[in-house]
Amino acid sequence: MHAVSAAPPFNQARWTPSLHRTLLTIILTVALAARLWFLSTGVPHAVGIDEPAIVDRALGILNTGSWNTHAFDYPSLVIYLHALVAIVRFLLGAARGEWASLADFDIGAILLAGRFVTALIGTATVWMTWRVGRLLHSPALGLVAAAQLALLSLHVRESHFILTDVPVTALCILALWLSLRASTLHTVAAFAWAGAAIGLTAA
């Protein structure tokens, strides 16, 4: 009897680079669309219960010029992030004549800009999850993991709000990815990047 040759592994036989890129693009597009869908819900009068705690402190930075939040029940990094988002949104709006001073700065515009950035961070987390899965096992595993997170209801929902949940999840995945990468490369730079990601996660 002739031995039957084993079929090549699925990820080697069928997962061509072009197919892989196409599937990843579809997953990321779906992830972004899900996170942008109904992004303006509740703006400006029925927002998430904790969104004002971050937005008000970010606006305090704009109004006072001081980066001391004077409150530490929320991590400072997410407040700094949305202060920067508000600064960029204010400058863009001022350039287009939407307002002439901070007193005229529309709270709805601030909330939408912050939510948009959160949605982008949530989508970036899907991409980083793909990188982790690919690094740990195979391209197929990376795509499966990314697809699961892309439509994970809790992550999709939280990606609509200016809260800490999505940024800290993104930084945790980033820290994991860079740590795995450092364990492979064994370079000072790789470990430094991993350490920086872990520090930002703690912040």
GROMACS .gro file of N, CA and C in nm, residues 43-186:
model
  432
   43VAL      N    1  -2.572   6.268   2.268
   43VAL     CA    2  -2.497   6.395   2.268
   43VAL      C    3  -2.594   6.510   2.239
   44PRO      N    4  -2.591   6.617   2.316
   44PRO     CA    5  -2.500   6.641   2.430
   44PRO      C    6  -2.564   6.623   2.567
   45HIS      N    7  -2.694   6.588   2.573
   45HIS     CA    8  -2.765   6.596   2.701
   45HIS      C    9  -2.787   6.463   2.771
   46ALA      N   10  -2.759   6.351   2.705
   46ALA     CA   11  -2.782   6.220   2.768
   46ALA      C   12  -2.662   6.131   2.742
   47VAL      N   13  -2.546   6.178   2.783
   47VAL     CA   14  -2.421   6.105   2.759
   47VAL      C   15  -2.400   5.999   2.865
   48GLY      N   16  -2.292   5.920   2.849
   48GLY     CA   17  -2.260   5.817   2.946
   48GLY      C   18  -2.238   5.876   3.085
   49ILE      N   19  -2.266   5.796   3.185
   49ILE     CA   20  -2.269   5.847   3.322
   49ILE      C   21  -2.134   5.905   3.367
   50ASP      N   22  -2.023   5.852   3.316
   50ASP     CA   23  -1.891   5.899   3.359
   50ASP      C   24  -1.821   5.987   3.256
   51GLU      N   25  -1.882   6.007   3.141
   51GLU     CA   26  -1.817   6.089   3.039
   51GLU      C   27  -1.791   6.233   3.087
   52PRO      N   28  -1.885   6.298   3.155
   52PRO     CA   29  -1.858   6.435   3.200
   52PRO      C   30  -1.740   6.445   3.295
   53ALA      N   31  -1.713   6.340   3.373
   53ALA     CA   32  -1.600   6.344   3.466
   53ALA      C   33  -1.468   6.362   3.393
   54ILE      N   34  -1.457   6.304   3.273
   54ILE     CA   35  -1.335   6.317   3.194
   54ILE      C   36  -1.337   6.444   3.112
   55VAL      N   37  -1.449   6.472   3.047
   55VAL     CA   38  -1.458   6.590   2.960
   55VAL      C   39  -1.442   6.719   3.039
   56ASP      N   40  -1.506   6.727   3.155
   56ASP     CA   41  -1.497   6.850   3.236
   56ASP      C   42  -1.353   6.877   3.278
   57ARG      N   43  -1.280   6.773   3.313
   57ARG     CA   44  -1.140   6.793   3.355
   57ARG      C   45  -1.051   6.825   3.235
   58ALA      N   46  -1.083   6.767   3.121
   58ALA     CA   47  -1.008   6.802   3.000
   58ALA      C   48  -1.031   6.948   2.964
   59LEU      N   49  -1.155   6.993   2.975
   59LEU     CA   50  -1.185   7.133   2.947
   59LEU      C   51  -1.121   7.226   3.051
   60GLY      N   52  -1.107   7.176   3.174
   60GLY     CA   53  -1.039   7.254   3.277
   60GLY      C   54  -0.895   7.284   3.239
   61ILE      N   55  -0.831   7.189   3.172
   61ILE     CA   56  -0.694   7.211   3.125
   61ILE      C   57  -0.692   7.321   3.020
   62LEU      N   58  -0.790   7.320   2.930
   62LEU     CA   59  -0.797   7.424   2.827
   62LEU      C   60  -0.822   7.561   2.886
   63ASN      N   61  -0.909   7.568   2.985
   63ASN     CA   62  -0.948   7.697   3.041
   63ASN      C   63  -0.843   7.756   3.135
   64THR      N   64  -0.768   7.670   3.204
   64THR     CA   65  -0.671   7.720   3.302
   64THR      C   66  -0.528   7.717   3.250
   65GLY      N   67  -0.502   7.632   3.152
   65GLY     CA   68  -0.366   7.617   3.104
   65GLY      C   69  -0.281   7.529   3.193
   66SER      N   70  -0.339   7.477   3.300
   66SER     CA   71  -0.267   7.390   3.393
   66SER      C   72  -0.302   7.244   3.364
   67TRP      N   73  -0.199   7.159   3.355
   67TRP     CA   74  -0.220   7.019   3.328
   67TRP      C   75  -0.237   6.938   3.456
   68ASN      N   76  -0.249   7.006   3.568
   68ASN     CA   77  -0.280   6.939   3.695
   68ASN      C   78  -0.431   6.922   3.703
   69THR      N   79  -0.477   6.798   3.701
   69THR     CA   80  -0.621   6.773   3.701
   69THR      C   81  -0.686   6.798   3.836
   70HIS      N   82  -0.606   6.803   3.943
   70HIS     CA   83  -0.655   6.827   4.079
   70HIS      C   84  -0.755   6.720   4.124
   71ALA      N   85  -0.755   6.608   4.059
   71ALA     CA   86  -0.845   6.498   4.096
   71ALA      C   87  -0.781   6.370   4.046
   72PHE      N   88  -0.782   6.269   4.131
   72PHE     CA   89  -0.709   6.147   4.096
   72PHE      C   90  -0.794   6.022   4.110
   73ASP      N   91  -0.926   6.040   4.102
   73ASP     CA   92  -1.013   5.922   4.100
   73ASP      C   93  -1.021   5.863   3.959
   74TYR      N   94  -0.969   5.936   3.860
   74TYR     CA   95  -0.955   5.886   3.725
   74TYR      C   96  -0.809   5.893   3.684
   75PRO      N   97  -0.762   5.796   3.607
   75PRO     CA   98  -0.623   5.803   3.559
   75PRO      C   99  -0.601   5.930   3.477
   76SER      N  100  -0.487   5.992   3.496
   76SER     CA  101  -0.461   6.120   3.430
   76SER      C  102  -0.439   6.106   3.280
   77LEU      N  103  -0.387   5.993   3.235
   77LEU     CA  104  -0.352   5.980   3.094
   77LEU      C  105  -0.473   5.998   3.003
   78VAL      N  106  -0.588   5.939   3.039
   78VAL     CA  107  -0.706   5.951   2.954
   78VAL      C  108  -0.758   6.095   2.954
   79ILE      N  109  -0.740   6.166   3.064
   79ILE     CA  110  -0.781   6.307   3.068
   79ILE      C  111  -0.690   6.390   2.978
   80TYR      N  112  -0.560   6.363   2.983
   80TYR     CA  113  -0.466   6.434   2.896
   80TYR      C  114  -0.497   6.405   2.748
   81LEU      N  115  -0.530   6.280   2.719
   81LEU     CA  116  -0.562   6.243   2.582
   81LEU      C  117  -0.678   6.327   2.530
   82HIS      N  118  -0.785   6.336   2.608
   82HIS     CA  119  -0.903   6.408   2.561
   82HIS      C  120  -0.886   6.559   2.569
   83ALA      N  121  -0.793   6.605   2.652
   83ALA     CA  122  -0.758   6.747   2.648
   83ALA      C  123  -0.692   6.780   2.514
   84LEU      N  124  -0.603   6.692   2.469
   84LEU     CA  125  -0.538   6.712   2.339
   84LEU      C  126  -0.639   6.704   2.226
   85VAL      N  127  -0.733   6.610   2.235
   85VAL     CA  128  -0.839   6.599   2.134
   85VAL      C  129  -0.921   6.727   2.129
   86ALA      N  130  -0.956   6.780   2.248
   86ALA     CA  131  -1.035   6.903   2.254
   86ALA      C  132  -0.958   7.022   2.197
   87ILE      N  133  -0.827   7.026   2.223
   87ILE     CA  134  -0.745   7.135   2.169
   87ILE      C  135  -0.745   7.132   2.016
   88VAL      N  136  -0.724   7.013   1.960
   88VAL     CA  137  -0.723   7.000   1.814
   88VAL      C  138  -0.860   7.036   1.757
   89ARG      N  139  -0.968   6.988   1.821
   89ARG     CA  140  -1.103   7.018   1.772
   89ARG      C  141  -1.133   7.167   1.782
   90PHE      N  142  -1.088   7.232   1.888
   90PHE     CA  143  -1.110   7.376   1.902
   90PHE      C  144  -1.038   7.453   1.792
   91LEU      N  145  -0.914   7.417   1.766
   91LEU     CA  146  -0.836   7.488   1.665
   91LEU      C  147  -0.896   7.469   1.526
   92LEU      N  148  -0.940   7.347   1.495
   92LEU     CA  149  -1.003   7.322   1.367
   92LEU      C  150  -1.133   7.401   1.352
   93GLY      N  151  -1.211   7.403   1.459
   93GLY     CA  152  -1.337   7.477   1.455
   93GLY      C  153  -1.315   7.627   1.445
   94ALA      N  154  -1.216   7.677   1.517
   94ALA     CA  155  -1.186   7.820   1.511
   94ALA      C  156  -1.140   7.860   1.371
   95ALA      N  157  -1.061   7.774   1.308
   95ALA     CA  158  -1.012   7.803   1.173
   95ALA      C  159  -1.127   7.808   1.072
   96ARG      N  160  -1.234   7.733   1.101
   96ARG     CA  161  -1.349   7.730   1.010
   96ARG      C  162  -1.459   7.825   1.053
   97GLY      N  163  -1.433   7.904   1.157
   97GLY     CA  164  -1.530   8.003   1.202
   97GLY      C  165  -1.646   7.948   1.283
   98GLU      N  166  -1.631   7.828   1.340
   98GLU     CA  167  -1.740   7.770   1.421
   98GLU      C  168  -1.753   7.840   1.554
   99TRP      N  169  -1.643   7.892   1.608
   99TRP     CA  170  -1.642   7.967   1.734
   99TRP      C  171  -1.519   8.057   1.736
  100ALA      N  172  -1.527   8.158   1.822
  100ALA     CA  173  -1.418   8.257   1.828
  100ALA      C  174  -1.343   8.252   1.959
  101SER      N  175  -1.398   8.182   2.060
  101SER     CA  176  -1.332   8.174   2.190
  101SER      C  177  -1.373   8.045   2.258
  102LEU      N  178  -1.304   8.013   2.369
  102LEU     CA  179  -1.337   7.892   2.444
  102LEU      C  180  -1.478   7.899   2.501
  103ALA      N  181  -1.525   8.020   2.527
  103ALA     CA  182  -1.661   8.035   2.581
  103ALA      C  183  -1.766   7.988   2.481
  104ASP      N  184  -1.732   7.991   2.352
  104ASP     CA  185  -1.826   7.950   2.248
  104ASP      C  186  -1.807   7.805   2.206
  105PHE      N  187  -1.708   7.738   2.264
  105PHE     CA  188  -1.675   7.601   2.226
  105PHE      C  189  -1.795   7.511   2.254
  106ASP      N  190  -1.846   7.445   2.150
  106ASP     CA  191  -1.966   7.363   2.160
  106ASP      C  192  -1.936   7.230   2.228
  107ILE      N  193  -2.007   7.201   2.336
  107ILE     CA  194  -1.983   7.078   2.410
  107ILE      C  195  -2.015   6.955   2.326
  108GLY      N  196  -2.112   6.968   2.235
  108GLY     CA  197  -2.144   6.857   2.147
  108GLY      C  198  -2.028   6.821   2.056
  109ALA      N  199  -1.958   6.923   2.006
  109ALA     CA  200  -1.842   6.900   1.920
  109ALA      C  201  -1.730   6.832   1.997
  110ILE      N  202  -1.713   6.872   2.123
  110ILE     CA  203  -1.610   6.811   2.208
  110ILE      C  204  -1.640   6.663   2.230
  111LEU      N  205  -1.764   6.633   2.262
  111LEU     CA  206  -1.803   6.494   2.289
  111LEU      C  207  -1.789   6.407   2.164
  112LEU      N  208  -1.831   6.459   2.050
  112LEU     CA  209  -1.821   6.381   1.927
  112LEU      C  210  -1.676   6.355   1.889
  113ALA      N  211  -1.591   6.456   1.905
  113ALA     CA  212  -1.449   6.438   1.874
  113ALA      C  213  -1.387   6.334   1.964
  114GLY      N  214  -1.417   6.341   2.094
  114GLY     CA  215  -1.363   6.243   2.187
  114GLY      C  216  -1.413   6.103   2.161
  115ARG      N  217  -1.541   6.091   2.129
  115ARG     CA  218  -1.596   5.959   2.097
  115ARG      C  219  -1.536   5.902   1.969
  116PHE      N  220  -1.512   5.989   1.871
  116PHE     CA  221  -1.452   5.945   1.746
  116PHE      C  222  -1.312   5.888   1.771
  117VAL      N  223  -1.234   5.955   1.855
  117VAL     CA  224  -1.100   5.907   1.888
  117VAL      C  225  -1.109   5.773   1.961
  118THR      N  226  -1.206   5.759   2.052
  118THR     CA  227  -1.223   5.633   2.122
  118THR      C  228  -1.257   5.520   2.026
  119ALA      N  229  -1.341   5.549   1.927
  119ALA     CA  230  -1.376   5.449   1.826
  119ALA      C  231  -1.253   5.407   1.746
  120LEU      N  232  -1.166   5.503   1.715
  120LEU     CA  233  -1.043   5.471   1.644
  120LEU      C  234  -0.951   5.384   1.730
  121ILE      N  235  -0.944   5.415   1.860
  121ILE     CA  236  -0.862   5.335   1.951
  121ILE      C  237  -0.917   5.192   1.959
  122GLY      N  238  -1.050   5.180   1.964
  122GLY     CA  239  -1.110   5.047   1.967
  122GLY      C  240  -1.078   4.967   1.842
  123THR      N  241  -1.080   5.033   1.727
  123THR     CA  242  -1.046   4.964   1.602
  123THR      C  243  -0.899   4.927   1.598
  124ALA      N  244  -0.814   5.017   1.648
  124ALA     CA  245  -0.671   4.986   1.654
  124ALA      C  246  -0.644   4.866   1.745
  125THR      N  247  -0.727   4.849   1.848
  125THR     CA  248  -0.712   4.733   1.936
  125THR      C  249  -0.739   4.603   1.862
  126VAL      N  250  -0.835   4.607   1.771
  126VAL     CA  251  -0.863   4.489   1.687
  126VAL      C  252  -0.740   4.455   1.604
  127TRP      N  253  -0.678   4.557   1.546
  127TRP     CA  254  -0.557   4.534   1.466
  127TRP      C  255  -0.444   4.477   1.551
  128MET      N  256  -0.425   4.531   1.672
  128MET     CA  257  -0.318   4.481   1.759
  128MET      C  258  -0.346   4.338   1.805
  129THR      N  259  -0.473   4.305   1.824
  129THR     CA  260  -0.510   4.168   1.859
  129THR      C  261  -0.471   4.072   1.748
  130TRP      N  262  -0.491   4.115   1.624
  130TRP     CA  263  -0.445   4.035   1.510
  130TRP      C  264  -0.295   4.013   1.515
  131ARG      N  265  -0.219   4.118   1.548
  131ARG     CA  266  -0.074   4.105   1.555
  131ARG      C  267  -0.032   4.006   1.664
  132VAL      N  268  -0.100   4.012   1.779
  132VAL     CA  269  -0.066   3.920   1.888
  132VAL      C  270  -0.096   3.776   1.847
  133GLY      N  271  -0.214   3.752   1.790
  133GLY     CA  272  -0.249   3.617   1.747
  133GLY      C  273  -0.154   3.565   1.641
  134ARG      N  274  -0.116   3.651   1.550
  134ARG     CA  275  -0.021   3.611   1.445
  134ARG      C  276   0.115   3.577   1.504
  135LEU      N  277   0.157   3.656   1.602
  135LEU     CA  278   0.287   3.634   1.663
  135LEU      C  279   0.289   3.507   1.749
  136LEU      N  280   0.178   3.480   1.815
  136LEU     CA  281   0.171   3.363   1.903
  136LEU      C  282   0.159   3.232   1.827
  137HIS      N  283   0.084   3.233   1.717
  137HIS     CA  284   0.055   3.105   1.653
  137HIS      C  285   0.064   3.111   1.501
  138SER      N  286  -0.032   3.181   1.439
  138SER     CA  287  -0.038   3.178   1.293
  138SER      C  288  -0.124   3.293   1.243
  139PRO      N  289  -0.115   3.326   1.115
  139PRO     CA  290  -0.204   3.427   1.057
  139PRO      C  291  -0.352   3.396   1.076
  140ALA      N  292  -0.387   3.267   1.066
  140ALA     CA  293  -0.527   3.228   1.081
  140ALA      C  294  -0.577   3.260   1.222
  141LEU      N  295  -0.497   3.230   1.323
  141LEU     CA  296  -0.537   3.258   1.461
  141LEU      C  297  -0.551   3.409   1.481
  142GLY      N  298  -0.460   3.486   1.424
  142GLY     CA  299  -0.470   3.631   1.436
  142GLY      C  300  -0.599   3.684   1.378
  143LEU      N  301  -0.640   3.633   1.264
  143LEU     CA  302  -0.765   3.678   1.201
  143LEU      C  303  -0.887   3.638   1.284
  144VAL      N  304  -0.886   3.517   1.336
  144VAL     CA  305  -0.998   3.471   1.419
  144VAL      C  306  -1.011   3.558   1.544
  145ALA      N  307  -0.899   3.585   1.610
  145ALA     CA  308  -0.901   3.668   1.730
  145ALA      C  309  -0.948   3.810   1.698
  146ALA      N  310  -0.899   3.866   1.588
  146ALA     CA  311  -0.940   4.001   1.549
  146ALA      C  312  -1.089   4.006   1.516
  147ALA      N  313  -1.139   3.904   1.446
  147ALA     CA  314  -1.280   3.901   1.410
  147ALA      C  315  -1.368   3.892   1.534
  148GLN      N  316  -1.325   3.815   1.633
  148GLN     CA  317  -1.402   3.802   1.757
  148GLN      C  318  -1.411   3.936   1.830
  149LEU      N  319  -1.297   4.005   1.840
  149LEU     CA  320  -1.298   4.134   1.910
  149LEU      C  321  -1.373   4.239   1.829
  150ALA      N  322  -1.366   4.232   1.697
  150ALA     CA  323  -1.433   4.331   1.612
  150ALA      C  324  -1.582   4.339   1.641
  151LEU      N  325  -1.642   4.224   1.675
  151LEU     CA  326  -1.787   4.219   1.698
  151LEU      C  327  -1.823   4.186   1.842
  152LEU      N  328  -1.725   4.192   1.931
  152LEU     CA  329  -1.754   4.168   2.073
  152LEU      C  330  -1.842   4.281   2.125
  153SER      N  331  -1.962   4.248   2.167
  153SER     CA  332  -2.062   4.351   2.198
  153SER      C  333  -2.015   4.449   2.306
  154LEU      N  334  -1.950   4.400   2.410
  154LEU     CA  335  -1.905   4.487   2.517
  154LEU      C  336  -1.801   4.587   2.467
  155HIS      N  337  -1.706   4.539   2.388
  155HIS     CA  338  -1.602   4.628   2.338
  155HIS      C  339  -1.659   4.728   2.237
  156VAL      N  340  -1.751   4.683   2.154
  156VAL     CA  341  -1.816   4.774   2.059
  156VAL      C  342  -1.892   4.883   2.133
  157ARG      N  343  -1.965   4.845   2.235
  157ARG     CA  344  -2.043   4.943   2.311
  157ARG      C  345  -1.953   5.045   2.379
  158GLU      N  346  -1.849   4.997   2.448
  158GLU     CA  347  -1.762   5.089   2.521
  158GLU      C  348  -1.680   5.178   2.428
  159SER      N  349  -1.663   5.136   2.301
  159SER     CA  350  -1.590   5.218   2.204
  159SER      C  351  -1.671   5.339   2.160
  160HIS      N  352  -1.794   5.352   2.209
  160HIS     CA  353  -1.878   5.467   2.177
  160HIS      C  354  -1.868   5.578   2.281
  161PHE      N  355  -1.792   5.557   2.387
  161PHE     CA  356  -1.794   5.652   2.498
  161PHE      C  357  -1.655   5.701   2.537
  162ILE      N  358  -1.651   5.819   2.594
  162ILE     CA  359  -1.525   5.877   2.642
  162ILE      C  360  -1.500   5.825   2.783
  163LEU      N  361  -1.445   5.706   2.792
  163LEU     CA  362  -1.420   5.642   2.920
  163LEU      C  363  -1.280   5.582   2.918
  164THR      N  364  -1.241   5.520   3.029
  164THR     CA  365  -1.107   5.461   3.039
  164THR      C  366  -1.099   5.321   2.981
  165ASP      N  367  -1.214   5.253   2.966
  165ASP     CA  368  -1.215   5.111   2.935
  165ASP      C  369  -1.141   5.077   2.805
  166VAL      N  370  -1.176   5.146   2.697
  166VAL     CA  371  -1.118   5.113   2.567
  166VAL      C  372  -0.970   5.152   2.558
  167PRO      N  373  -0.931   5.272   2.604
  167PRO     CA  374  -0.787   5.303   2.602
  167PRO      C  375  -0.701   5.207   2.683
  168VAL      N  376  -0.748   5.166   2.801
  168VAL     CA  377  -0.666   5.077   2.882
  168VAL      C  378  -0.660   4.937   2.820
  169THR      N  379  -0.767   4.894   2.755
  169THR     CA  380  -0.764   4.767   2.684
  169THR      C  381  -0.663   4.772   2.570
  170ALA      N  382  -0.664   4.883   2.497
  170ALA     CA  383  -0.569   4.899   2.387
  170ALA      C  384  -0.425   4.894   2.437
  171LEU      N  385  -0.399   4.962   2.549
  171LEU     CA  386  -0.263   4.966   2.601
  171LEU      C  387  -0.221   4.830   2.658
  172CYS      N  388  -0.316   4.755   2.714
  172CYS     CA  389  -0.284   4.620   2.762
  172CYS      C  390  -0.244   4.530   2.645
  173ILE      N  391  -0.320   4.536   2.536
  173ILE     CA  392  -0.287   4.456   2.418
  173ILE      C  393  -0.154   4.501   2.359
  174LEU      N  394  -0.131   4.632   2.356
  174LEU     CA  395  -0.004   4.684   2.305
  174LEU      C  396   0.113   4.636   2.389
  175ALA      N  397   0.096   4.639   2.522
  175ALA     CA  398   0.202   4.593   2.612
  175ALA      C  399   0.230   4.444   2.592
  176LEU      N  400   0.123   4.365   2.573
  176LEU     CA  401   0.141   4.222   2.548
  176LEU      C  402   0.214   4.198   2.417
  177TRP      N  403   0.172   4.266   2.312
  177TRP     CA  404   0.234   4.250   2.181
  177TRP      C  405   0.382   4.287   2.185
  178LEU      N  406   0.414   4.403   2.244
  178LEU     CA  407   0.553   4.448   2.247
  178LEU      C  408   0.639   4.360   2.338
  179SER      N  409   0.577   4.305   2.443
  179SER     CA  410   0.652   4.214   2.531
  179SER      C  411   0.685   4.084   2.459
  180LEU      N  412   0.590   4.030   2.386
  180LEU     CA  413   0.616   3.910   2.307
  180LEU      C  414   0.721   3.936   2.200
  181ARG      N  415   0.712   4.053   2.140
  181ARG     CA  416   0.810   4.091   2.038
  181ARG      C  417   0.950   4.103   2.099
  182ALA      N  418   0.957   4.162   2.218
  182ALA     CA  419   1.086   4.179   2.284
  182ALA      C  420   1.147   4.044   2.322
  183SER      N  421   1.061   3.950   2.362
  183SER     CA  422   1.112   3.817   2.399
  183SER      C  423   1.168   3.742   2.278
  184THR      N  424   1.128   3.786   2.160
  184THR     CA  425   1.180   3.724   2.038
  184THR      C  426   1.306   3.795   1.988
  185LEU      N  427   1.304   3.929   1.992
  185LEU     CA  428   1.416   4.007   1.938
  185LEU      C  429   1.535   4.015   2.032
  186HIS      N  430   1.508   4.020   2.164
  186HIS     CA  431   1.613   4.029   2.266
  186HIS      C  432   1.703   4.151   2.244
   0.00000   0.00000   0.00000
